XYZ file of C-alpha atoms in Angstrom:
124
model
C -68.107 55.663 189.091
C -64.428 56.449 189.428
C -61.660 56.037 186.852
C -60.606 52.606 188.154
C -64.101 51.158 187.696
C -64.370 52.692 184.236
C -61.039 51.172 183.206
C -62.121 47.888 184.688
C -65.461 47.770 182.879
C -63.801 48.516 179.544
C -61.179 45.827 180.172
C -63.692 43.016 180.592
C -64.777 41.066 177.556
C -68.313 39.700 177.128
C -67.596 36.276 178.663
C -66.061 37.786 181.781
C -68.929 40.257 182.120
C -71.405 37.365 181.974
C -69.427 35.505 184.639
C -69.335 38.548 186.918
C -73.027 39.248 186.354
C -73.782 35.666 187.398
C -71.724 36.141 190.559
C -73.400 39.441 191.368
C -76.864 37.937 191.041
C -75.954 35.642 193.895
C -76.967 32.089 194.571
C -79.881 30.832 196.594
C -79.691 28.967 199.869
C -80.007 25.518 198.326
C -77.361 26.284 195.705
C -74.994 27.341 198.466
C -75.788 24.246 200.520
C -75.132 22.082 197.475
C -71.795 23.819 196.941
C -70.643 22.660 200.379
C -70.973 19.063 199.191
C -68.234 19.525 196.584
C -64.539 20.132 196.886
C -61.878 18.870 199.246
C -64.026 19.191 202.399
C -67.057 17.396 200.995
C -66.584 14.403 203.320
C -66.665 16.702 206.351
C -69.859 18.238 205.003
C -71.435 14.807 204.538
C -70.417 13.881 208.073
C -71.887 17.104 209.473
C -75.144 16.462 207.594
C -75.320 12.922 209.002
C -74.574 14.003 212.575
C -77.081 16.843 212.314
C -79.749 14.381 211.233
C -78.873 11.940 214.033
C -78.874 14.644 216.708
C -82.163 16.087 215.393
C -83.821 12.673 215.584
C -82.368 12.177 219.068
C -83.664 15.595 220.156
C -87.194 14.820 218.937
C -87.145 11.337 220.437
C -85.865 12.507 223.819
C -88.385 15.362 223.849
C -91.142 12.863 223.152
C -89.860 10.576 225.922
C -89.628 13.496 228.371
C -93.209 14.465 227.610
C -94.553 11.008 228.356
C -92.230 9.901 231.179
C -93.853 9.352 234.556
C -90.903 9.689 236.921
C -89.380 13.137 237.524
C -85.862 11.701 237.392
C -86.461 10.291 233.927
C -88.114 13.502 232.783
C -85.080 15.552 233.823
C -82.755 13.073 232.129
C -84.716 13.115 228.855
C -84.929 16.913 228.912
C -81.144 17.108 229.409
C -80.610 14.783 226.440
C -83.076 16.843 224.386
C -81.312 20.119 225.225
C -77.875 18.647 224.550
C -79.003 17.253 221.204
C -80.630 20.554 220.237
C -77.402 22.348 221.129
C -75.430 19.907 218.986
C -77.781 20.522 216.038
C -77.322 24.269 216.440
C -73.537 24.046 216.563
C -73.387 21.750 213.538
C -75.653 24.094 211.594
C -73.371 26.989 212.560
C -70.422 25.070 211.106
C -72.341 24.467 207.877
C -73.355 28.103 207.517
C -69.804 29.233 208.277
C -68.635 26.911 205.497
C -71.190 28.442 203.141
C -69.991 31.913 204.133
C -66.377 30.940 203.454
C -67.264 29.638 199.987
C -69.146 32.855 199.281
C -66.126 34.904 200.355
C -63.866 32.824 198.110
C -66.155 33.538 195.160
C -65.957 37.268 195.908
C -62.171 37.118 196.138
C -62.022 35.305 192.806
C -64.205 38.000 191.285
C -61.898 40.737 192.560
C -58.841 38.777 191.417
C -60.317 38.435 187.933
C -61.082 42.131 187.712
C -57.635 43.212 188.878
C -55.883 40.722 186.564
C -57.819 41.910 183.545
C -57.221 45.531 184.397
C -53.496 44.953 184.709
C -53.491 43.032 181.390
C -55.195 45.933 179.666
C -52.746 48.486 181.060
C -49.681 46.434 180.017
């Protein structure tokens, strides 16, 4: 532990230490998913959830139709719809996980900001 970290740990009061300990413990997957449904982009998150559900249902339905279709033309068409829907689900899930990653990075930046602010307050 270097001098900066020692100064920082002595500068934090009990409430701030509890807050930082909570951040360091991390949050689970469902807590992070729930966090995406709050804030200024919550409507986008709701829309992504809805579209993901719709495309997932479409992928399962078209896969089912492709499995039971008799004509090769229809089978190819249903498989194309199934693959396109599965791709859409994957891309929407990537957006959601990128959003979760951004919120996690913001929490880390806030933690660093809090530590630096308290250290500078102690030194002044």
